[in-house]
Tab-separated table of C-alpha atoms and ligand atoms in Angstrom:
chain	number	residue	atom	x	y	z
A	1	MET	CA	0.000	0.000	0.000
A	2	GLY	CA	1.322	3.495	-0.872
A	3	ASP	CA	1.316	6.653	1.277
A	4	THR	CA	-1.985	7.907	2.564
A	5	THR	CA	-2.510	11.465	1.329
A	6	ILE	CA	-3.937	13.711	4.012
A	7	THR	CA	-5.486	16.929	2.783
A	8	THR	CA	-5.909	19.596	5.394
A	9	THR	CA	-7.219	23.100	5.131
A	10	THR	CA	-5.631	24.257	8.402
A	11	GLU	CA	-1.923	24.918	8.829
A	12	PRO	CA	-0.326	21.768	10.333
A	13	GLU	CA	1.428	22.114	13.683
A	14	ILE	CA	5.158	21.532	13.177
A	15	ARG	CA	7.188	20.451	16.212
A	16	LYS	CA	10.782	21.028	15.054
A	17	GLY	CA	13.069	18.259	16.239
A	18	LEU	CA	9.933	16.450	17.478
A	19	ALA	CA	10.459	18.412	20.709
A	20	GLY	CA	7.780	17.550	23.243
A	21	VAL	CA	6.206	14.890	20.989
A	22	TYR	CA	5.302	11.480	22.449
A	23	ALA	CA	6.073	8.986	19.652
A	24	ASP	CA	5.118	5.767	21.471
A	25	TYR	CA	5.058	3.998	24.839
A	26	THR	CA	8.126	2.289	26.275
A	27	ALA	CA	8.527	0.060	29.323
A	28	VAL	CA	12.334	0.131	29.165
A	29	SER	CA	13.012	3.373	31.019
A	30	LYS	CA	11.284	6.458	32.360
A	31	VAL	CA	12.857	9.905	32.160
A	32	ASN	CA	11.110	12.425	34.393
A	33	ALA	CA	12.480	15.935	33.956
A	34	GLU	CA	10.208	17.381	36.676
A	35	THR	CA	11.439	15.047	39.404
A	36	ASN	CA	14.887	14.843	37.815
A	37	SER	CA	14.735	11.061	37.863
A	38	LEU	CA	15.593	8.190	35.568
A	39	LEU	CA	14.232	4.684	36.097
A	40	TYR	CA	15.403	1.548	34.271
A	41	ARG	CA	12.490	-0.924	34.343
A	42	GLY	CA	11.298	0.871	37.474
A	43	TYR	CA	14.629	1.035	39.365
A	44	PRO	CA	16.306	4.428	39.975
A	45	VAL	CA	19.531	4.482	37.978
A	46	GLN	CA	21.471	5.756	41.008
A	47	GLU	CA	20.523	2.606	42.976
A	48	LEU	CA	21.597	0.393	40.092
A	49	ALA	CA	24.903	2.264	39.719
A	50	ALA	CA	25.648	1.892	43.441
A	51	ASN	CA	24.759	-1.793	43.728
A	52	CYS	CA	24.938	-3.621	40.402
A	53	SER	CA	27.371	-4.779	37.784
A	54	PHE	CA	26.869	-3.595	34.213
A	55	GLU	CA	26.010	-7.192	33.230
A	56	GLN	CA	23.130	-7.224	35.743
A	57	VAL	CA	21.808	-3.976	34.288
A	58	ALA	CA	22.105	-5.341	30.730
A	59	TYR	CA	20.001	-8.331	31.783
A	60	LEU	CA	17.459	-6.037	33.462
A	61	LEU	CA	17.066	-3.901	30.335
A	62	TRP	CA	16.633	-6.925	28.076
A	63	HIS	CA	14.402	-9.069	30.301
A	64	GLY	CA	12.594	-6.548	32.509
A	65	GLU	CA	13.846	-8.079	35.805
A	66	LEU	CA	17.225	-8.291	37.512
A	67	PRO	CA	18.837	-11.719	37.013
A	68	THR	CA	18.899	-14.458	39.632
A	69	ALA	CA	22.386	-15.788	40.440
A	70	THR	CA	21.921	-18.601	37.891
A	71	GLN	CA	20.620	-16.265	35.181
A	72	LEU	CA	23.568	-13.923	35.734
A	73	GLU	CA	26.000	-16.819	35.531
A	74	GLU	CA	24.435	-17.909	32.237
A	75	LEU	CA	24.655	-14.414	30.773
A	76	GLN	CA	28.276	-14.049	31.892
A	77	HIS	CA	29.119	-17.444	30.425
A	78	VAL	CA	27.686	-16.565	27.008
A	79	GLU	CA	29.097	-13.003	26.998
A	80	ARG	CA	32.581	-14.282	27.884
A	81	SER	CA	32.405	-16.946	25.143
A	82	PHE	CA	31.854	-14.241	22.465
A	83	ARG	CA	34.662	-11.866	23.466
A	84	SER	CA	37.198	-12.777	20.744
A	85	LEU	CA	36.943	-11.208	17.321
A	86	ASP	CA	36.764	-13.425	14.229
A	87	PRO	CA	39.834	-13.083	11.964
A	88	GLU	CA	37.574	-11.630	9.237
A	89	ILE	CA	36.566	-8.746	11.527
A	90	LYS	CA	40.207	-8.077	12.371
A	91	GLN	CA	40.940	-7.970	8.631
A	92	VAL	CA	38.121	-5.482	8.066
A	93	ILE	CA	39.508	-3.223	10.822
A	94	ASP	CA	43.044	-3.560	9.481
A	95	ILE	CA	41.945	-2.327	6.032
A	96	LEU	CA	40.843	0.973	7.590
A	97	PRO	CA	43.441	3.715	8.086
A	98	THR	CA	44.512	4.398	11.673
A	99	SER	CA	43.407	7.986	11.008
A	100	ALA	CA	39.771	6.779	10.789
A	101	HIS	CA	37.629	7.965	13.682
A	102	PRO	CA	37.014	5.102	16.167
A	103	MET	CA	33.241	5.596	15.730
A	104	ASP	CA	33.643	4.994	11.990
A	105	VAL	CA	35.746	1.900	12.705
A	106	LEU	CA	33.161	0.591	15.168
A	107	ARG	CA	30.262	1.302	12.801
A	108	THR	CA	32.083	-0.603	10.027
A	109	ALA	CA	32.980	-3.521	12.317
A	110	VAL	CA	29.389	-3.927	13.566
A	111	SER	CA	28.162	-3.858	9.983
A	112	ALA	CA	30.706	-6.572	9.097
A	113	ILE	CA	29.705	-8.687	12.130
A	114	GLY	CA	26.128	-8.521	10.813
A	115	ALA	CA	27.138	-9.415	7.258
A	116	LEU	CA	28.945	-12.519	8.562
A	117	ASP	CA	25.984	-13.689	10.673
A	118	PRO	CA	23.902	-16.247	8.732
A	119	HIS	CA	21.005	-15.522	11.121
A	120	ALA	CA	21.118	-11.725	10.664
A	121	ASP	CA	17.544	-11.624	9.335
A	122	ASP	CA	16.081	-13.907	12.011
A	123	SER	CA	14.057	-11.425	14.072
A	124	SER	CA	12.829	-13.886	16.733
A	125	VAL	CA	13.354	-12.748	20.330
A	126	GLU	CA	15.779	-15.647	20.972
A	127	SER	CA	17.907	-14.746	17.967
A	128	ASN	CA	17.885	-11.013	18.718
A	129	LEU	CA	18.842	-11.653	22.357
A	130	ALA	CA	21.751	-13.825	21.214
A	131	LYS	CA	22.885	-11.099	18.798
A	132	SER	CA	22.598	-8.483	21.557
A	133	VAL	CA	24.871	-10.470	23.885
A	134	GLN	CA	27.340	-11.096	21.055
A	135	LEU	CA	27.539	-7.375	20.219
A	136	LEU	CA	27.866	-6.523	23.911
A	137	ALA	CA	30.853	-8.885	24.101
A	138	GLN	CA	32.522	-7.844	20.846
A	139	ILE	CA	32.273	-4.047	20.992
A	140	PRO	CA	35.036	-3.816	23.666
A	141	ALA	CA	37.215	-6.053	21.502
A	142	VAL	CA	36.765	-3.728	18.517
A	143	VAL	CA	37.322	-0.559	20.573
A	144	ALA	CA	40.452	-1.939	22.275
A	145	TYR	CA	41.812	-3.408	19.026
A	146	ASP	CA	41.469	-0.015	17.361
A	147	GLN	CA	42.974	2.025	20.228
A	148	ARG	CA	45.963	-0.347	20.469
A	149	ARG	CA	46.636	-0.510	16.712
A	150	ARG	CA	46.582	3.304	16.574
A	151	HIS	CA	49.387	3.268	19.156
A	152	GLY	CA	51.285	0.441	17.430
A	153	LEU	CA	50.715	-1.876	20.422
A	154	ASP	CA	50.180	-5.661	20.380
A	155	ILE	CA	46.599	-6.839	20.511
A	156	ILE	CA	45.581	-8.414	23.832
A	157	GLU	CA	43.271	-11.425	23.824
A	158	PRO	CA	40.311	-11.264	26.257
A	159	ASN	CA	40.363	-12.909	29.680
A	160	ASP	CA	37.172	-14.773	30.499
A	161	GLU	CA	37.940	-14.799	34.228
A	162	LEU	CA	37.215	-11.079	34.314
A	163	SER	CA	33.987	-9.089	34.579
A	164	TYR	CA	32.825	-7.055	31.590
A	165	ALA	CA	34.295	-3.782	32.931
A	166	GLU	CA	37.556	-5.428	34.069
A	167	ASN	CA	38.048	-7.197	30.737
A	168	PHE	CA	37.332	-4.019	28.759
A	169	LEU	CA	40.074	-2.186	30.679
A	170	TYR	CA	42.385	-5.204	30.453
A	171	VAL	CA	42.167	-5.596	26.645
A	172	THR	CA	42.663	-1.840	26.232
A	173	PHE	CA	45.553	-1.260	28.663
A	174	GLY	CA	47.088	-4.704	29.246
A	175	GLU	CA	46.249	-4.797	32.956
A	176	VAL	CA	43.269	-4.552	35.248
A	177	PRO	CA	43.518	-1.245	37.120
A	178	ASP	CA	42.705	-0.768	40.808
A	179	LYS	CA	39.118	-1.338	41.954
A	180	VAL	CA	38.424	2.380	42.237
A	181	VAL	CA	38.967	2.745	38.467
A	182	VAL	CA	36.989	-0.395	37.567
A	183	ASP	CA	34.103	0.798	39.758
A	184	ALA	CA	34.044	4.244	38.118
A	185	PHE	CA	34.040	2.613	34.680
A	186	ASN	CA	31.217	0.257	35.706
A	187	VAL	CA	29.180	3.243	36.952
A	188	SER	CA	29.686	5.115	33.670
A	189	LEU	CA	28.504	2.100	31.659
A	190	ILE	CA	25.355	1.802	33.775
A	191	LEU	CA	24.575	5.521	33.468
A	192	TYR	CA	25.085	5.461	29.698
A	193	ALA	CA	23.095	2.250	29.157
A	194	GLU	CA	19.630	3.641	28.474
A	195	HIS	CA	17.717	6.895	28.113
A	196	SER	CA	14.297	6.388	26.441
A	197	PHE	CA	13.742	7.947	22.990
A	198	ASN	CA	17.058	9.788	22.613
A	199	ALA	CA	18.186	10.402	19.009
A	200	SER	CA	20.202	7.199	18.548
A	201	THR	CA	17.604	4.926	20.160
A	202	PHE	CA	14.869	6.525	18.102
A	203	THR	CA	17.002	6.009	14.971
A	204	ALA	CA	17.342	2.322	15.863
A	205	ARG	CA	13.570	2.087	16.385
A	206	VAL	CA	12.833	3.792	13.037
A	207	ILE	CA	15.082	1.302	11.231
A	208	THR	CA	13.540	-1.617	13.137
A	209	SER	CA	10.043	-0.399	12.291
A	210	THR	CA	10.699	-1.170	8.601
A	211	LEU	CA	11.385	-4.793	9.714
A	212	SER	CA	15.058	-4.393	8.895
A	213	ASP	CA	17.553	-6.453	10.949
A	214	LEU	CA	19.058	-5.725	14.384
A	215	TYR	CA	22.560	-5.034	13.012
A	216	SER	CA	21.231	-2.400	10.591
A	217	ALA	CA	19.409	-0.713	13.469
A	218	VAL	CA	22.560	-0.728	15.636
A	219	VAL	CA	24.704	0.645	12.792
A	220	GLY	CA	22.171	3.469	12.388
A	221	GLY	CA	22.260	4.072	16.146
A	222	ILE	CA	26.050	4.370	16.060
A	223	GLY	CA	25.771	6.920	13.247
A	224	ALA	CA	23.296	9.021	15.237
A	225	LEU	CA	25.326	8.773	18.444
A	226	LYS	CA	28.497	10.026	16.744
A	227	GLY	CA	27.189	13.588	16.399
A	228	PRO	CA	28.430	16.146	18.947
A	229	LEU	CA	24.880	17.157	19.876
A	230	HIS	CA	24.451	13.579	21.173
A	231	GLY	CA	27.162	11.070	22.185
A	232	GLY	CA	30.012	12.878	20.445
A	233	ALA	CA	29.787	15.492	23.205
A	234	ASN	CA	31.889	13.455	25.697
A	235	GLU	CA	34.817	13.626	23.270
A	236	ALA	CA	34.095	17.309	22.519
A	237	VAL	CA	34.254	18.164	26.256
A	238	MET	CA	37.874	17.029	26.349
A	239	HIS	CA	38.689	19.115	23.250
A	240	ILE	CA	37.223	22.127	25.068
A	241	PHE	CA	39.358	21.400	28.158
A	242	ASP	CA	42.441	21.198	25.915
A	243	GLU	CA	41.481	24.465	24.244
A	244	ILE	CA	40.988	26.261	27.585
A	245	GLY	CA	44.252	24.937	29.039
A	246	THR	CA	44.119	25.984	32.691
A	247	ALA	CA	41.341	26.622	35.215
A	248	ASP	CA	42.004	30.371	35.512
A	249	LYS	CA	41.182	30.823	31.805
A	250	ALA	CA	37.783	29.069	31.899
A	251	ALA	CA	35.538	32.113	32.465
A	252	ASP	CA	37.212	34.251	29.768
A	253	TRP	CA	37.227	31.351	27.337
A	254	LEU	CA	33.510	30.816	27.913
A	255	ALA	CA	32.670	34.499	27.423
A	256	GLY	CA	34.522	34.443	24.080
A	257	ALA	CA	32.907	31.183	22.962
A	258	LEU	CA	29.391	32.371	23.817
A	259	ALA	CA	30.036	35.695	22.047
A	260	GLU	CA	30.828	33.617	18.948
A	261	LYS	CA	27.522	31.776	19.494
A	262	ARG	CA	29.306	28.473	20.050
A	263	LYS	CA	27.471	25.553	21.650
A	264	ILE	CA	29.322	24.473	24.784
A	265	MET	CA	29.610	20.706	24.631
A	266	GLY	CA	28.583	18.764	27.730
A	267	PHE	CA	25.947	21.351	28.691
A	268	GLY	CA	22.212	21.458	28.039
A	269	HIS	CA	19.704	18.738	27.334
A	270	ARG	CA	16.530	18.408	25.254
A	271	VAL	CA	14.549	16.884	28.124
A	272	TYR	CA	16.260	17.916	31.372
A	273	LYS	CA	16.156	21.680	31.699
A	274	ASN	CA	17.012	21.701	35.422
A	275	GLY	CA	19.985	19.350	35.349
A	276	ASP	CA	20.658	15.837	34.114
A	277	SER	CA	19.632	13.169	36.663
A	278	ARG	CA	22.798	11.154	35.943
A	279	VAL	CA	25.338	13.913	36.548
A	280	PRO	CA	25.669	13.755	40.385
A	281	THR	CA	26.451	10.013	40.261
A	282	MET	CA	29.059	10.392	37.504
A	283	LYS	CA	30.525	13.494	39.152
A	284	ALA	CA	31.048	11.481	42.370
A	285	SER	CA	32.947	8.869	40.337
A	286	LEU	CA	34.990	11.610	38.649
A	287	ASP	CA	35.870	12.993	42.102
A	288	THR	CA	37.222	9.609	43.211
A	289	LEU	CA	39.303	9.390	40.026
A	290	VAL	CA	40.657	12.945	40.502
A	291	GLU	CA	41.725	11.937	43.998
A	292	TYR	CA	43.189	8.622	42.841
A	293	TYR	CA	45.167	10.122	39.948
A	294	GLN	CA	46.012	13.286	41.927
A	295	ARG	CA	44.651	15.707	39.310
A	296	PRO	CA	43.177	18.670	41.236
A	297	ASP	CA	43.984	20.873	38.234
A	298	LEU	CA	41.444	18.982	36.127
A	299	ALA	CA	38.814	19.243	38.874
A	300	GLU	CA	39.407	22.989	39.133
A	301	LEU	CA	38.993	23.490	35.389
A	302	TYR	CA	35.814	21.382	35.512
A	303	ASP	CA	34.368	23.436	38.374
A	304	ASN	CA	35.306	26.816	36.924
A	305	LEU	CA	33.738	26.119	33.537
A	306	GLU	CA	30.584	24.733	35.142
A	307	GLU	CA	30.326	27.737	37.470
A	308	ALA	CA	30.740	30.185	34.592
A	309	MET	CA	28.188	28.332	32.435
A	310	THR	CA	25.519	27.922	35.109
A	311	GLY	CA	26.147	31.431	36.471
A	312	GLY	CA	25.812	33.018	33.039
A	313	LYS	CA	23.363	31.192	30.773
A	314	ASN	CA	22.150	28.905	33.571
A	315	ILE	CA	22.612	25.860	31.361
A	316	LYS	CA	23.499	22.793	33.401
A	317	PRO	CA	25.938	19.978	32.609
A	318	ASN	CA	24.761	16.724	31.052
A	319	LEU	CA	26.266	13.254	31.568
A	320	ASP	CA	28.950	13.845	28.932
A	321	TYR	CA	30.494	16.624	31.025
A	322	PRO	CA	31.802	14.433	33.902
A	323	SER	CA	32.253	11.278	31.798
A	324	GLY	CA	34.641	12.907	29.282
A	325	PRO	CA	37.300	13.828	31.880
A	326	ALA	CA	36.664	10.537	33.751
A	327	TYR	CA	37.527	8.518	30.620
A	328	HIS	CA	40.549	10.762	30.075
A	329	LEU	CA	41.844	9.993	33.562
A	330	MET	CA	41.308	6.258	32.993
A	331	GLY	CA	43.689	6.527	30.022
A	332	PHE	CA	41.350	6.234	27.046
A	333	ASP	CA	42.182	8.260	23.916
A	334	THR	CA	39.797	11.177	23.466
A	335	PRO	CA	38.309	9.810	20.179
A	336	THR	CA	37.549	6.538	21.990
A	337	PHE	CA	35.096	8.185	24.417
A	338	THR	CA	32.024	7.943	22.178
A	339	PRO	CA	32.662	4.255	21.346
A	340	LEU	CA	32.599	3.671	25.139
A	341	PHE	CA	29.120	5.201	25.108
A	342	VAL	CA	28.198	2.691	22.348
A	343	ALA	CA	29.493	-0.186	24.492
A	344	ALA	CA	26.980	0.817	27.155
A	345	ARG	CA	24.061	1.979	24.992
A	346	ILE	CA	24.066	-1.243	22.947
A	347	THR	CA	21.992	-2.656	25.819
A	348	GLY	CA	19.349	0.079	25.634
A	349	TRP	CA	19.270	0.098	21.827
A	350	THR	CA	18.725	-3.641	21.606
A	351	ALA	CA	16.077	-3.608	24.369
A	352	HIS	CA	14.210	-0.962	22.335
A	353	ILE	CA	14.673	-2.878	19.073
A	354	MET	CA	13.004	-5.916	20.665
A	355	GLU	CA	10.255	-3.751	22.187
A	356	GLN	CA	9.595	-2.094	18.811
A	357	LEU	CA	9.322	-5.465	17.076
A	358	ALA	CA	6.933	-6.819	19.711
A	359	ALA	CA	4.287	-4.183	18.811
A	360	ASN	CA	5.521	-2.771	15.537
A	361	SER	CA	4.064	0.055	13.513
A	362	LEU	CA	6.068	1.632	10.699
A	363	ILE	CA	7.443	4.981	11.892
A	364	ARG	CA	6.623	7.411	9.125
A	365	PRO	CA	5.668	10.983	10.083
A	366	LEU	CA	4.253	13.621	7.764
A	367	SER	CA	5.986	16.674	6.390
A	368	ALA	CA	4.337	19.982	5.543
A	369	TYR	CA	5.382	21.136	2.075
A	370	ASN	CA	6.835	24.637	1.772
A	371	GLY	CA	8.460	24.422	-1.688
A	372	VAL	CA	7.418	26.087	-4.944
A	373	ASP	CA	3.778	25.822	-6.077
A	374	GLU	CA	2.800	23.134	-8.568
A	375	ARG	CA	4.294	23.841	-12.008
A	376	HIS	CA	4.669	22.000	-15.318
A	377	LEU	CA	7.343	21.313	-17.892
A	378	GLU	CA	7.340	23.621	-20.896
A	379	ARG	CA	6.930	21.540	-24.062
B	401	ACO	N1	25.825	25.917	24.845
B	401	ACO	C1	25.337	27.145	24.598
B	401	ACO	N2	24.028	27.425	24.518
B	401	ACO	C2	23.182	26.397	24.709
B	401	ACO	C3	23.612	25.102	24.972
B	401	ACO	C4	24.989	24.886	25.044
B	401	ACO	N3	25.477	23.676	25.290
B	401	ACO	N4	22.544	24.298	25.115
B	401	ACO	C5	21.472	25.057	24.942
B	401	ACO	N5	21.852	26.337	24.692
B	401	ACO	C6	20.972	27.486	24.462
B	401	ACO	C7	20.542	27.546	23.018
B	401	ACO	O1	21.446	28.290	22.226
B	401	ACO	C8	19.208	28.226	23.163
B	401	ACO	O2	19.426	29.597	23.376
B	401	ACO	P1	18.462	30.688	22.703
B	401	ACO	O3	17.095	30.404	23.249
B	401	ACO	O4	19.057	31.975	23.136
B	401	ACO	O5	18.552	30.433	21.230
B	401	ACO	C9	18.649	27.666	24.454
B	401	ACO	O6	19.792	27.295	25.220
B	401	ACO	C10	17.756	26.457	24.249
B	401	ACO	O7	18.533	25.451	23.634
B	401	ACO	P2	18.077	24.528	22.457
B	401	ACO	O8	19.199	24.373	21.478
B	401	ACO	O9	16.760	24.998	21.916
B	401	ACO	O10	17.836	23.211	23.210
B	401	ACO	P3	17.672	21.838	22.543
B	401	ACO	O11	16.763	21.089	23.410
B	401	ACO	O12	17.294	21.938	21.121
B	401	ACO	O13	19.167	21.280	22.554
B	401	ACO	C11	21.091	20.114	23.035
B	401	ACO	C12	19.623	20.332	23.402
B	401	ACO	C13	21.213	19.768	21.553
B	401	ACO	C14	21.617	18.949	23.871
B	401	ACO	C15	21.873	21.419	23.350
B	401	ACO	O14	21.748	21.711	24.718
B	401	ACO	C16	23.334	21.292	22.964
B	401	ACO	O15	23.689	21.526	21.800
B	401	ACO	N6	24.235	20.933	23.926
B	401	ACO	C17	25.627	20.699	23.613
B	401	ACO	C18	25.831	19.300	23.073
B	401	ACO	C19	25.755	18.246	24.144
B	401	ACO	O16	26.329	18.386	25.212
B	401	ACO	N7	25.060	17.150	23.833
B	401	ACO	C20	24.921	16.018	24.735
B	401	ACO	C21	23.470	15.761	25.037
B	401	ACO	S1	23.275	14.616	26.389
B	401	ACO	C22	23.846	13.096	25.901
B	401	ACO	O17	23.922	12.782	24.745
B	401	ACO	C23	24.293	12.176	27.002
């Protein structure tokens, strides 16, 4: 069936950027800007971050309930069994120049993983869950492979004795850091895991709504997340810190940037106008890392820029503001920050893909035409 033509005599209401539009229901998470809260399947994200492993939260997002000990063991067993990259995927990565942005490398690798999967078009829940766990396990391998090859370092094979967060750090840096670092990384993954109909999740749902496959939806999600108005902001925060240099220059730098009408990355949010519910939890983790790595200079720069931004335009930080410097302190390359966001958000994206499929309706909004009036070819 073709498009349904809707003729209307009244001017249609346009909501640019779909701001304030409810596109569908979701049971995966609830963002409440008024109460400044975020619930994953009913649980406050702060409680999950303080008490759970990222694997437990992944299970919760996919299945709707936290795992029992046996269910967690099963998930860990399967996730750990998928951690190594196939030689074909390594070849695909090796073809790409080391100058390629890690998000482009990751997008290409996920696309290749999908092309190699003979069950890519099987959209049953069982198959999509299996694909979700496989991607969860392989994204760290791709990210670490790429960071290490860019530095000319040997590739490290995964260790299936380690938790997800520990193994991610191990394959990237060659050792498991102290618990304080692992815990901060685990917290960041939980906070980044899910956030309702954000741009990348909505992209994944649009692709899924055409009955395309899970890999295509995830590749689209990665593309949407790369932009600096969305996930690319955590990387952009670090570029801003580099540009400012030292804490004493933050206020002047900000005045100049705002005079040039620049958007200050890591600040503002489409939904939260009174502060991002995830920031206090991530800021607490950043504080422990600042203490651990003895970097009060970084904390001072962070505070001064935030003070100048909230004091002036009263625009508050979003999650990318504390997570950018936290990933920097952990030792990740700046361009690797957004792929770390992917490693977490793969859980939310895939939960939404499965939810979309369970009650699908093609996502196809209308547009109001404002081009030239009807005209005809001169013959
Ligand atoms: N820097 C400077 N001004 C800002 C910023 C910012 N970061 N954010 C909002 N504003 C200003 C806008 O210029 C606008 O001012 P005006 O009314 O004088 O024109 C006003 O605040 C309202 O902002 P909008 O752009 O209308 O808000 P919107 O909801 O469309 O944008 C967005 C939200 C895209 C996140 C915006 O705040 C932004 O660009 N922030 C920087 C990028 C960023 O940090 N993105 C990460 C998002 S969170 C995440 O992905 C985890």
